[in-house]
Short mmCIF file of C-alpha atoms in Angstrom, two decimals:
data_model
loop_
_atom_site.label_atom_id
_atom_site.label_comp_id
_atom_site.label_asym_id
_atom_site.label_seq_id
_atom_site.Cartn_x
_atom_site.Cartn_y
_atom_site.Cartn_z
CA MET A 1 4.93 37.18 -12.12
CA THR A 2 7.27 35.57 -9.60
CA GLY A 3 7.40 31.81 -9.61
CA TRP A 4 7.57 29.53 -6.59
CA VAL A 5 7.62 25.90 -5.57
CA ALA A 6 5.60 24.48 -2.69
CA VAL A 7 6.26 20.86 -1.76
CA ALA A 8 2.97 19.91 -0.18
CA GLY A 9 1.69 16.96 1.83
CA LEU A 10 -1.76 15.69 0.90
CA GLY A 11 -2.04 13.46 3.99
CA PRO A 12 -2.95 9.78 3.89
CA GLY A 13 -6.04 9.99 1.66
CA ASP A 14 -9.05 11.54 3.39
CA GLU A 15 -9.64 15.09 2.12
CA ALA A 16 -10.54 16.08 5.71
CA LEU A 17 -6.87 15.52 6.56
CA VAL A 18 -5.56 18.05 4.01
CA THR A 19 -4.53 21.24 5.80
CA PRO A 20 -6.00 24.61 4.77
CA GLN A 21 -2.42 25.74 4.07
CA VAL A 22 -1.99 23.02 1.43
CA ARG A 23 -5.45 23.70 0.03
CA ALA A 24 -4.56 27.39 -0.39
CA ALA A 25 -1.32 26.52 -2.20
CA LEU A 26 -3.22 24.25 -4.59
CA ASP A 27 -5.76 27.03 -5.20
CA ALA A 28 -2.94 29.45 -6.07
CA ALA A 29 -0.96 27.03 -8.23
CA SER A 30 -0.49 27.15 -11.99
CA ASP A 31 1.08 23.68 -12.07
CA VAL A 32 0.85 20.52 -10.00
CA VAL A 33 3.62 17.95 -10.27
CA GLY A 34 3.73 14.48 -8.73
CA TYR A 35 3.43 10.73 -8.82
CA ILE A 36 0.38 9.62 -10.81
CA PRO A 37 -1.92 8.54 -7.93
CA TYR A 38 -1.22 11.72 -5.95
CA VAL A 39 -1.87 14.05 -8.88
CA ALA A 40 -5.09 12.08 -9.45
CA ARG A 41 -6.30 13.48 -6.12
CA ILE A 42 -6.19 17.07 -7.45
CA ALA A 43 -9.42 18.38 -8.99
CA PRO A 44 -8.81 19.81 -12.48
CA ARG A 45 -9.69 23.48 -12.99
CA ALA A 46 -9.12 26.17 -15.61
CA GLY A 47 -5.61 27.60 -15.41
CA LEU A 48 -4.14 24.58 -13.65
CA ARG A 49 -1.80 22.22 -15.47
CA LEU A 50 -1.41 18.73 -14.02
CA HIS A 51 1.90 16.91 -14.60
CA ALA A 52 1.67 13.31 -13.44
CA SER A 53 4.78 11.15 -13.61
CA ASP A 54 5.70 7.60 -12.73
CA ASN A 55 7.38 6.29 -9.60
CA ARG A 56 11.21 6.37 -9.30
CA VAL A 57 11.64 9.57 -11.33
CA GLU A 58 11.72 11.83 -8.28
CA LEU A 59 14.83 13.80 -9.31
CA ASP A 60 13.49 14.47 -12.82
CA ARG A 61 10.19 15.59 -11.33
CA ALA A 62 11.95 17.88 -8.86
CA ALA A 63 14.08 19.43 -11.60
CA HIS A 64 10.97 19.95 -13.72
CA ALA A 65 9.25 21.75 -10.83
CA LEU A 66 12.27 23.99 -10.17
CA ASP A 67 12.66 24.77 -13.86
CA MET A 68 9.00 25.77 -14.17
CA ALA A 69 9.26 27.99 -11.08
CA ALA A 70 12.34 29.67 -12.59
CA GLN A 71 10.11 30.48 -15.57
CA GLY A 72 7.60 32.19 -13.30
CA ARG A 73 5.15 29.31 -12.77
CA ARG A 74 3.53 28.65 -9.39
CA VAL A 75 4.28 24.98 -8.82
CA VAL A 76 2.96 22.60 -6.17
CA VAL A 77 4.82 19.30 -5.89
CA VAL A 78 2.40 16.89 -4.25
CA SER A 79 3.34 14.03 -1.94
CA SER A 80 1.04 11.79 0.01
CA GLY A 81 1.42 12.09 3.77
CA ASP A 82 4.08 14.61 4.74
CA PRO A 83 6.52 15.70 2.01
CA GLY A 84 9.46 15.61 4.43
CA VAL A 85 9.03 11.96 5.42
CA PHE A 86 10.29 9.55 2.75
CA ALA A 87 8.77 11.77 0.08
CA MET A 88 9.46 14.58 -2.38
CA ALA A 89 11.06 17.28 -0.18
CA SER A 90 14.45 15.58 0.02
CA ALA A 91 14.39 14.82 -3.70
CA LEU A 92 13.68 18.48 -4.41
CA PHE A 93 16.65 19.66 -2.34
CA GLU A 94 18.88 17.02 -3.94
CA ALA A 95 17.90 18.46 -7.32
CA LEU A 96 18.43 22.00 -6.03
CA GLU A 97 21.93 21.13 -4.80
CA ALA A 98 22.88 19.57 -8.15
CA GLY A 99 21.15 22.14 -10.34
CA PRO A 100 22.00 25.55 -11.77
CA GLN A 101 22.92 28.30 -9.29
CA HIS A 102 19.95 30.52 -10.19
CA TRP A 103 17.52 27.92 -8.77
CA ARG A 104 18.82 28.75 -5.27
CA ALA A 105 17.17 32.17 -5.42
CA LEU A 106 13.74 30.60 -5.90
CA ASP A 107 10.95 30.82 -3.34
CA ILE A 108 10.74 27.21 -2.11
CA ARG A 109 8.49 26.18 0.74
CA VAL A 110 7.69 22.81 2.29
CA LEU A 111 4.10 22.50 3.53
CA PRO A 112 3.71 19.74 6.11
CA GLY A 113 1.00 17.10 6.01
CA ILE A 114 -0.35 14.23 8.09
CA THR A 115 2.22 11.51 7.56
CA ALA A 116 1.11 7.89 7.26
CA MET A 117 2.58 6.70 10.55
CA LEU A 118 0.68 9.32 12.54
CA ALA A 119 -2.58 8.62 10.73
CA ALA A 120 -2.08 4.90 11.33
CA ALA A 121 -1.11 5.44 14.96
CA ALA A 122 -4.18 7.60 15.57
CA ARG A 123 -6.43 4.97 14.02
CA ALA A 124 -4.95 2.23 16.23
CA GLY A 125 -4.69 4.22 19.48
CA ALA A 126 -1.35 5.77 20.47
CA PRO A 127 1.40 3.23 19.71
CA LEU A 128 3.92 6.03 19.04
CA GLY A 129 3.06 7.74 22.32
CA HIS A 130 6.65 7.73 23.49
CA ASP A 131 10.15 7.66 21.92
CA PHE A 132 10.00 6.09 18.47
CA CYS A 133 11.75 5.80 15.13
CA ALA A 134 10.67 5.75 11.51
CA ILE A 135 12.49 3.45 9.10
CA ASN A 136 12.00 3.11 5.35
CA LEU A 137 12.29 -0.63 4.66
CA SER A 138 12.94 -0.10 0.96
CA ASP A 139 16.51 -0.91 -0.04
CA ASN A 140 16.20 0.81 -3.42
CA LEU A 141 18.49 3.65 -2.29
CA LYS A 142 20.42 2.20 0.66
CA PRO A 143 21.98 -1.19 1.45
CA TRP A 144 19.88 -3.76 3.28
CA ALA A 145 22.67 -4.19 5.85
CA LEU A 146 22.04 -0.61 7.03
CA ILE A 147 18.33 -1.30 7.45
CA GLU A 148 19.08 -4.40 9.50
CA LYS A 149 21.61 -2.55 11.65
CA ARG A 150 19.03 0.16 12.37
CA LEU A 151 16.41 -2.44 13.28
CA ARG A 152 18.75 -4.09 15.79
CA LEU A 153 19.78 -0.78 17.37
CA ALA A 154 16.18 0.47 17.46
CA ALA A 155 15.15 -2.70 19.28
CA GLU A 156 18.06 -2.30 21.70
CA ALA A 157 17.04 1.33 22.30
CA ASP A 158 13.49 0.09 22.92
CA PHE A 159 11.96 2.55 20.48
CA ALA A 160 8.50 1.99 19.13
CA MET A 161 9.05 1.66 15.37
CA ALA A 162 7.14 2.73 12.29
CA PHE A 163 8.02 1.06 8.99
CA TYR A 164 7.33 2.81 5.70
CA ASN A 165 7.32 0.86 2.41
CA PRO A 166 7.50 -2.49 4.18
CA ARG A 167 6.93 -4.69 1.15
CA SER A 168 6.32 -4.46 -2.59
CA LYS A 169 6.16 -6.79 -5.55
CA ALA A 170 9.73 -5.79 -6.42
CA ARG A 171 10.90 -6.35 -2.83
CA PRO A 172 8.90 -9.32 -1.52
CA ASP A 173 11.52 -10.60 0.98
CA GLY A 174 12.91 -7.68 2.99
CA PHE A 175 9.99 -7.43 5.38
CA ALA A 176 10.26 -11.14 6.23
CA ARG A 177 13.91 -10.53 7.13
CA ALA A 178 12.91 -7.51 9.22
CA LEU A 179 10.43 -9.66 11.15
CA GLU A 180 13.20 -12.23 11.74
CA VAL A 181 15.42 -9.52 13.24
CA LEU A 182 12.60 -8.42 15.51
CA ARG A 183 11.92 -12.00 16.61
CA THR A 184 15.51 -12.34 17.78
CA THR A 185 15.40 -9.07 19.74
CA CYS A 186 11.82 -8.57 21.01
CA ALA A 187 9.43 -10.61 23.18
CA ASP A 188 6.88 -12.85 21.44
CA ALA A 189 3.95 -10.78 22.65
CA ARG A 190 5.30 -7.47 21.28
CA PRO A 191 2.27 -5.93 19.52
CA VAL A 192 2.49 -5.16 15.81
CA VAL A 193 0.04 -2.95 13.92
CA PHE A 194 -0.70 -3.46 10.23
CA ALA A 195 -2.58 -0.39 9.05
CA ARG A 196 -3.47 -0.43 5.37
CA ALA A 197 -4.75 2.57 3.39
CA VAL A 198 -5.71 4.46 6.53
CA SER A 199 -8.47 7.05 6.10
CA THR A 200 -9.54 5.63 2.72
CA PRO A 201 -12.44 3.30 1.85
CA GLN A 202 -9.87 0.47 1.59
CA GLU A 203 -8.73 0.93 5.19
CA GLU A 204 -7.82 -2.26 7.06
CA LEU A 205 -6.42 -2.44 10.58
CA ARG A 206 -4.93 -5.44 12.33
CA ILE A 207 -3.10 -5.67 15.67
CA VAL A 208 -1.27 -8.95 16.32
CA PRO A 209 1.49 -10.22 18.60
CA LEU A 210 4.91 -10.44 16.92
CA THR A 211 4.68 -14.25 16.76
CA GLU A 212 1.59 -13.96 14.56
CA ALA A 213 2.95 -11.24 12.27
CA ARG A 214 3.35 -12.56 8.72
CA PRO A 215 5.08 -10.89 5.76
CA GLU A 216 1.97 -11.13 3.60
CA MET A 217 0.03 -8.95 6.06
CA ALA A 218 1.89 -5.96 4.52
CA ASP A 219 2.00 -4.40 1.08
CA MET A 220 3.05 -0.99 -0.26
CA ARG A 221 -0.08 0.65 1.12
CA THR A 222 0.55 -0.69 4.63
CA MET A 223 2.18 1.08 7.56
CA VAL A 224 3.65 -1.32 10.08
CA ILE A 225 4.07 -0.12 13.66
CA VAL A 226 5.90 -2.19 16.27
CA GLY A 227 5.42 -1.27 19.90
CA SER A 228 8.16 -0.78 22.49
CA SER A 229 8.56 -3.26 25.36
CA LEU A 230 6.00 -1.26 27.35
CA THR A 231 3.37 -0.93 24.62
CA ARG A 232 0.05 -2.46 25.66
CA VAL A 233 -3.26 -3.45 24.11
CA ILE A 234 -6.64 -2.75 25.75
CA ASP A 235 -9.55 -4.89 24.62
CA THR A 236 -12.74 -2.94 24.17
CA PRO A 237 -16.19 -3.76 22.74
CA ARG A 238 -15.17 -1.65 19.73
CA GLY A 239 -11.97 -3.63 19.17
CA PRO A 240 -8.42 -3.53 20.48
CA VAL A 241 -6.65 -0.25 21.25
CA ILE A 242 -2.86 -0.11 21.36
CA PHE A 243 -0.87 2.49 23.25
CA THR A 244 2.62 3.21 24.50
CA PRO A 245 2.58 4.81 27.94
CA ARG A 246 4.27 8.16 28.55
CA SER A 247 6.85 6.50 30.78
CA ALA A 248 8.20 4.25 28.00
CA MET B 1 -27.51 11.69 23.07
CA THR B 2 -24.45 9.46 22.78
CA GLY B 3 -21.24 10.84 24.15
CA TRP B 4 -17.80 10.56 22.63
CA VAL B 5 -14.20 11.62 23.10
CA ALA B 6 -11.98 12.90 20.30
CA VAL B 7 -8.33 13.49 21.13
CA ALA B 8 -7.41 16.10 18.58
CA GLY B 9 -4.18 17.67 17.38
CA LEU B 10 -4.24 21.45 16.85
CA GLY B 11 -0.90 21.50 15.03
CA PRO B 12 2.01 23.79 15.94
CA GLY B 13 0.09 27.08 16.13
CA ASP B 14 -0.96 28.41 12.73
CA GLU B 15 -4.72 27.91 12.22
CA ALA B 16 -3.97 27.04 8.57
CA LEU B 17 -2.35 23.86 9.89
CA VAL B 18 -5.48 22.62 11.70
CA THR B 19 -7.10 19.84 9.66
CA PRO B 20 -10.75 20.10 8.59
CA GLN B 21 -11.32 16.85 10.52
CA VAL B 22 -10.24 18.49 13.77
CA ARG B 23 -12.21 21.63 12.95
CA ALA B 24 -15.36 19.53 12.45
CA ALA B 25 -14.87 17.76 15.79
CA LEU B 26 -14.49 21.13 17.55
CA ASP B 27 -17.67 22.37 15.83
CA ALA B 28 -19.58 19.30 17.07
CA ALA B 29 -18.18 19.35 20.61
CA SER B 30 -20.04 20.22 23.81
CA ASP B 31 -16.82 20.32 25.85
CA VAL B 32 -13.17 21.06 25.17
CA VAL B 33 -10.57 19.85 27.64
CA GLY B 34 -6.85 20.60 27.68
CA TYR B 35 -3.80 22.41 28.92
CA ILE B 36 -4.44 26.14 29.38
CA PRO B 37 -2.55 27.52 26.32
CA TYR B 38 -4.13 24.96 24.00
CA VAL B 39 -7.68 25.59 25.20
CA ALA B 40 -6.94 29.31 24.75
CA ARG B 41 -6.73 28.62 21.01
CA ILE B 42 -10.41 27.55 20.88
CA ALA B 43 -12.93 30.28 20.05
CA PRO B 44 -15.74 30.39 22.64
CA ARG B 45 -19.27 29.84 21.35
CA ALA B 46 -22.73 29.16 22.76
CA GLY B 47 -23.13 25.55 23.83
CA LEU B 48 -19.40 24.92 24.21
CA ARG B 49 -17.82 24.52 27.64
CA LEU B 50 -14.08 25.09 27.90
CA HIS B 51 -12.16 23.21 30.60
CA ALA B 52 -8.58 24.46 30.84
CA SER B 53 -6.22 22.74 33.24
CA ASP B 54 -2.60 23.08 34.24
CA ASN B 55 0.39 21.11 33.02
CA ARG B 56 1.22 17.73 34.63
CA VAL B 57 -2.39 16.77 35.35
CA GLU B 58 -2.78 14.74 32.16
CA LEU B 59 -4.34 11.69 33.82
CA ASP B 60 -6.91 13.75 35.73
CA ARG B 61 -7.78 15.60 32.53
CA ALA B 62 -8.14 12.32 30.64
CA ALA B 63 -10.38 10.84 33.33
CA HIS B 64 -12.49 14.00 33.32
CA ALA B 65 -12.93 13.73 29.54
CA LEU B 66 -13.90 10.04 29.72
CA ASP B 67 -16.29 10.69 32.57
CA MET B 68 -18.05 13.49 30.68
CA ALA B 69 -18.35 11.30 27.58
CA ALA B 70 -19.89 8.54 29.71
CA GLN B 71 -22.51 11.13 30.70
CA GLY B 72 -23.32 11.80 27.06
CA ARG B 73 -21.12 14.83 26.43
CA ARG B 74 -19.21 15.30 23.18
CA VAL B 75 -15.69 15.95 24.36
CA VAL B 76 -12.63 17.11 22.43
CA VAL B 77 -9.33 16.76 24.26
CA VAL B 78 -6.97 19.22 22.60
CA SER B 79 -3.22 18.77 22.22
CA SER B 80 -0.82 20.93 20.31
CA GLY B 81 0.85 19.19 17.39
CA ASP B 82 -0.27 15.58 17.05
CA PRO B 83 -2.05 14.04 20.04
CA GLY B 84 -0.20 10.73 19.59
CA VAL B 85 3.31 12.23 19.85
CA PHE B 86 4.30 13.06 23.45
CA ALA B 87 0.80 14.37 24.06
CA MET B 88 -2.66 13.51 25.38
CA ALA B 89 -3.55 10.33 23.47
CA SER B 90 -1.33 8.04 25.57
CA ALA B 91 -2.54 9.69 28.78
CA LEU B 92 -6.13 9.07 27.72
CA PHE B 93 -5.50 5.37 27.13
CA GLU B 94 -3.61 5.10 30.41
CA ALA B 95 -6.69 6.51 32.13
CA LEU B 96 -8.96 4.19 30.13
CA GLU B 97 -6.91 1.15 31.17
CA ALA B 98 -7.03 2.13 34.85
CA GLY B 99 -10.64 3.33 34.86
CA PRO B 100 -14.07 1.72 35.22
CA GLN B 101 -14.98 -1.01 32.74
CA HIS B 102 -17.91 0.93 31.23
CA TRP B 103 -15.50 3.53 29.82
CA ARG B 104 -14.22 0.88 27.38
CA ALA B 105 -17.51 0.96 25.48
CA LEU B 106 -17.10 4.66 24.72
CA ASP B 107 -16.61 6.05 21.24
CA ILE B 108 -12.99 7.26 21.41
CA ARG B 109 -11.15 8.59 18.39
CA VAL B 110 -7.70 10.08 17.93
CA LEU B 111 -7.55 12.82 15.28
CA PRO B 112 -4.02 13.37 13.98
CA GLY B 113 -2.39 16.76 13.65
CA ILE B 114 0.81 18.34 12.33
CA THR B 115 3.37 17.43 14.95
CA ALA B 116 6.07 19.94 15.91
CA MET B 117 8.99 18.01 14.41
CA LEU B 118 7.37 17.87 10.98
CA ALA B 119 6.42 21.55 11.05
CA ALA B 120 9.96 22.42 12.13
CA ALA B 121 11.49 20.11 9.52
CA ALA B 122 9.34 21.64 6.77
CA ARG B 123 10.37 25.13 7.82
CA ALA B 124 14.07 24.22 7.73
CA GLY B 125 14.03 22.06 4.58
CA ALA B 126 13.87 18.28 4.88
CA PRO B 127 16.19 17.23 7.71
CA LEU B 128 13.99 14.21 8.51
CA GLY B 129 13.99 13.09 4.88
CA HIS B 130 15.31 9.67 5.73
CA ASP B 131 15.29 7.27 8.73
CA PHE B 132 14.89 9.22 11.94
CA CYS B 133 13.84 9.01 15.57
CA ALA B 134 11.88 11.21 17.94
CA ILE B 135 13.01 11.43 21.56
CA ASN B 136 11.37 13.28 24.44
CA LEU B 137 14.25 14.77 26.43
CA SER B 138 12.11 15.29 29.52
CA ASP B 139 13.02 12.95 32.36
CA ASN B 140 9.85 13.69 34.29
CA LEU B 141 8.44 10.22 33.54
CA LYS B 142 11.51 8.14 32.64
CA PRO B 143 15.08 7.91 33.95
CA TRP B 144 17.75 10.09 32.37
CA ALA B 145 19.92 7.00 31.81
CA LEU B 146 17.34 5.68 29.34
CA ILE B 147 17.40 8.96 27.41
CA GLU B 148 21.18 8.86 27.22
CA LYS B 149 21.16 5.22 26.10
CA ARG B 150 18.72 6.07 23.32
CA LEU B 151 20.85 9.01 22.20
CA ARG B 152 23.94 6.82 21.92
CA LEU B 153 22.12 4.07 20.03
CA ALA B 154 20.38 6.59 17.74
CA ALA B 155 23.75 8.11 16.87
CA GLU B 156 25.20 4.64 16.25
CA ALA B 157 22.21 3.84 13.99
CA ASP B 158 22.86 7.13 12.20
CA PHE B 159 19.27 8.28 12.54
CA ALA B 160 18.38 11.91 12.09
CA MET B 161 16.92 12.88 15.48
CA ALA B 162 14.12 15.13 16.64
CA PHE B 163 14.09 16.21 20.29
CA TYR B 164 10.86 17.24 21.98
CA ASN B 165 10.89 19.17 25.27
CA PRO B 166 14.64 19.75 25.11
CA ARG B 167 14.90 22.16 28.03
CA SER B 168 12.74 23.87 30.63
CA LYS B 169 13.22 25.98 33.73
CA ALA B 170 12.67 22.86 35.82
CA ARG B 171 15.14 20.85 33.72
CA PRO B 172 17.92 23.28 32.73
CA ASP B 173 20.74 20.70 32.46
CA GLY B 174 19.52 17.66 30.51
CA PHE B 175 19.90 19.20 27.09
CA ALA B 176 23.52 20.15 27.83
CA ARG B 177 24.18 16.51 28.70
CA ALA B 178 22.44 15.42 25.48
CA LEU B 179 24.71 17.72 23.47
CA GLU B 180 27.72 16.20 25.25
CA VAL B 181 26.61 12.71 24.21
CA LEU B 182 26.24 13.88 20.63
CA ARG B 183 29.68 15.50 20.66
CA THR B 184 31.26 12.19 21.61
CA THR B 185 29.43 10.30 18.85
CA CYS B 186 28.92 12.68 15.90
CA ALA B 187 31.24 14.77 13.71
CA ASP B 188 31.78 18.44 14.62
CA ALA B 189 30.03 19.67 11.49
CA ARG B 190 26.83 17.68 12.09
CA PRO B 191 24.02 20.23 11.48
CA VAL B 192 21.61 21.03 14.28
CA VAL B 193 18.31 22.87 13.82
CA PHE B 194 16.79 24.98 16.59
CA ALA B 195 13.23 25.75 15.55
CA ARG B 196 11.26 27.80 18.04
CA ALA B 197 7.49 28.38 17.95
CA VAL B 198 7.25 27.33 14.32
CA SER B 199 4.29 28.77 12.40
CA THR B 200 3.61 31.42 15.07
CA PRO B 201 4.59 35.13 15.15
CA GLN B 202 7.36 34.18 17.60
CA GLU B 203 8.98 31.80 15.14
CA GLU B 204 12.79 31.64 15.19
CA LEU B 205 14.95 29.31 13.14
CA ARG B 206 18.66 28.64 13.52
CA ILE B 207 20.85 26.01 11.83
CA VAL B 208 24.32 25.55 13.35
CA PRO B 209 27.07 22.93 13.32
CA LEU B 210 27.12 20.71 16.41
CA THR B 211 30.22 22.48 17.76
CA GLU B 212 28.28 25.75 17.90
CA ALA B 213 25.12 24.31 19.46
CA ARG B 214 24.57 25.74 22.95
CA PRO B 215 22.06 24.61 25.58
CA GLU B 216 20.57 28.10 25.87
CA MET B 217 19.54 28.02 22.20
CA ALA B 218 16.62 25.78 23.27
CA ASP B 219 13.63 26.26 25.53
CA MET B 220 10.28 24.47 25.95
CA ARG B 221 8.94 25.96 22.72
CA THR B 222 11.95 24.76 20.70
CA MET B 223 12.21 21.64 18.56
CA VAL B 224 15.77 20.49 18.10
CA ILE B 225 16.59 18.41 15.03
CA VAL B 226 20.00 16.79 14.56
CA GLY B 227 20.91 15.56 11.11
CA SER B 228 22.31 12.13 10.21
CA SER B 229 25.90 11.80 8.98
CA LEU B 230 24.67 12.47 5.44
CA THR B 231 22.53 15.53 6.20
CA ARG B 232 23.68 18.59 4.29
CA VAL B 233 23.08 22.33 4.24
CA ILE B 234 22.63 24.34 1.03
CA ASP B 235 23.31 28.06 1.24
CA THR B 236 20.79 30.15 -0.66
CA PRO B 237 20.10 33.89 -0.92
CA ARG B 238 17.04 33.22 1.26
CA GLY B 239 19.05 31.49 3.98
CA PRO B 240 20.34 28.00 4.64
CA VAL B 241 18.29 24.92 3.74
CA ILE B 242 18.98 21.60 5.48
CA PHE B 243 18.10 18.21 4.03
CA THR B 244 18.81 14.55 4.51
CA PRO B 245 19.14 12.74 1.17
CA ARG B 246 16.94 9.78 0.35
CA SER B 247 19.94 7.47 0.44
CA ALA B 248 20.75 8.18 4.09
#
């Protein structure tokens, strides 16, 4: 039997946001590989081996997946959200580039998913409705100076901005510095969305002006979205709705 | 019966990329509203009214949807891709903001979908695997100077870039000017992805260095993705794979 690897996005949490394409890959898989909480989302069944691993071992996990596929296994590497956005797809290709030549002949597919920023944006309205950028605020793999440079240029370009991994126990201070950069470049009223665990029972949504944004409003399960200069909030009986007009 | 509006993303074309959440909304709808080719993707059934309208009437379409919901209809506004990315969600909230006060009490939801840049990225590898931006190259609703400013700043920030609506019959020249901006700011070998009609039978994928990128490689059905300075291409027996490493 011919092996393959599918790097699949499970979306933000709600099973109704998993595409049929990803569901079909999981149904056809012999092995599922991924970070512990993502593998925990996969229902066990006969003939399916689950390989859960810890955070920060992405390259090992990718190599394991490629090695199993080379042995004829049908491997799904699971990511939350979309695998191509700050997730396992890049790690897999890094491992492919560094690995043995015969891996390059493998059948490797990336199956897109609903990424966190788009789930969060949909929940809040349409804050990413015009030109925007996505920035990973973690400085585990890149210098903080580069993050800060991108924040300044993104503000100057007047992009709406989506921040992944804004804050963690290991990185408690970076997001506070990011907010400081924004305060020096954006108007006080600039709306900021804190969207935590969107589409799960733990979902929390908050929309505040930049002056009221506080570092502790974010954790690792939070997407932060900052509007452009034209982003507006509409008050409704069902709560505030934020959107960026098409002319922004 | 209580009316509602769901602004739903149909993904890039393949029905296997439509989320179960969107499918359920379509099953519950009394009315589907949208641009002609998107409404054409909805299977007719008893009890479902299809309202297809032409391009460039987004605000009228949004107002029509809100008005029907206010009359108790269950309305799905369909977009291709994700409704919050250069699509109908912002138009709907623009119409809501400008419309009668009673519309604000309506049940309005945005249902995310697989947006074109993530489907294209997945097909090509993982070119958006680190910080990136999405820019609509159409100057129908914003000045070209703003687009050019954003391109220059995005290159300076070393974002990977995804371009929506790169080129149309009505706008044959903008994309050529965008390529000129990139040629003055990025290295010759910078990889560029042209991904046309991804996930459909008309799909075409091309990865070229910036020096070989030509305006006529893009049309309205093409997503263009430009790598960051660290984006790389791996040659494989199955074709080239492009990815941006996690440290970019």
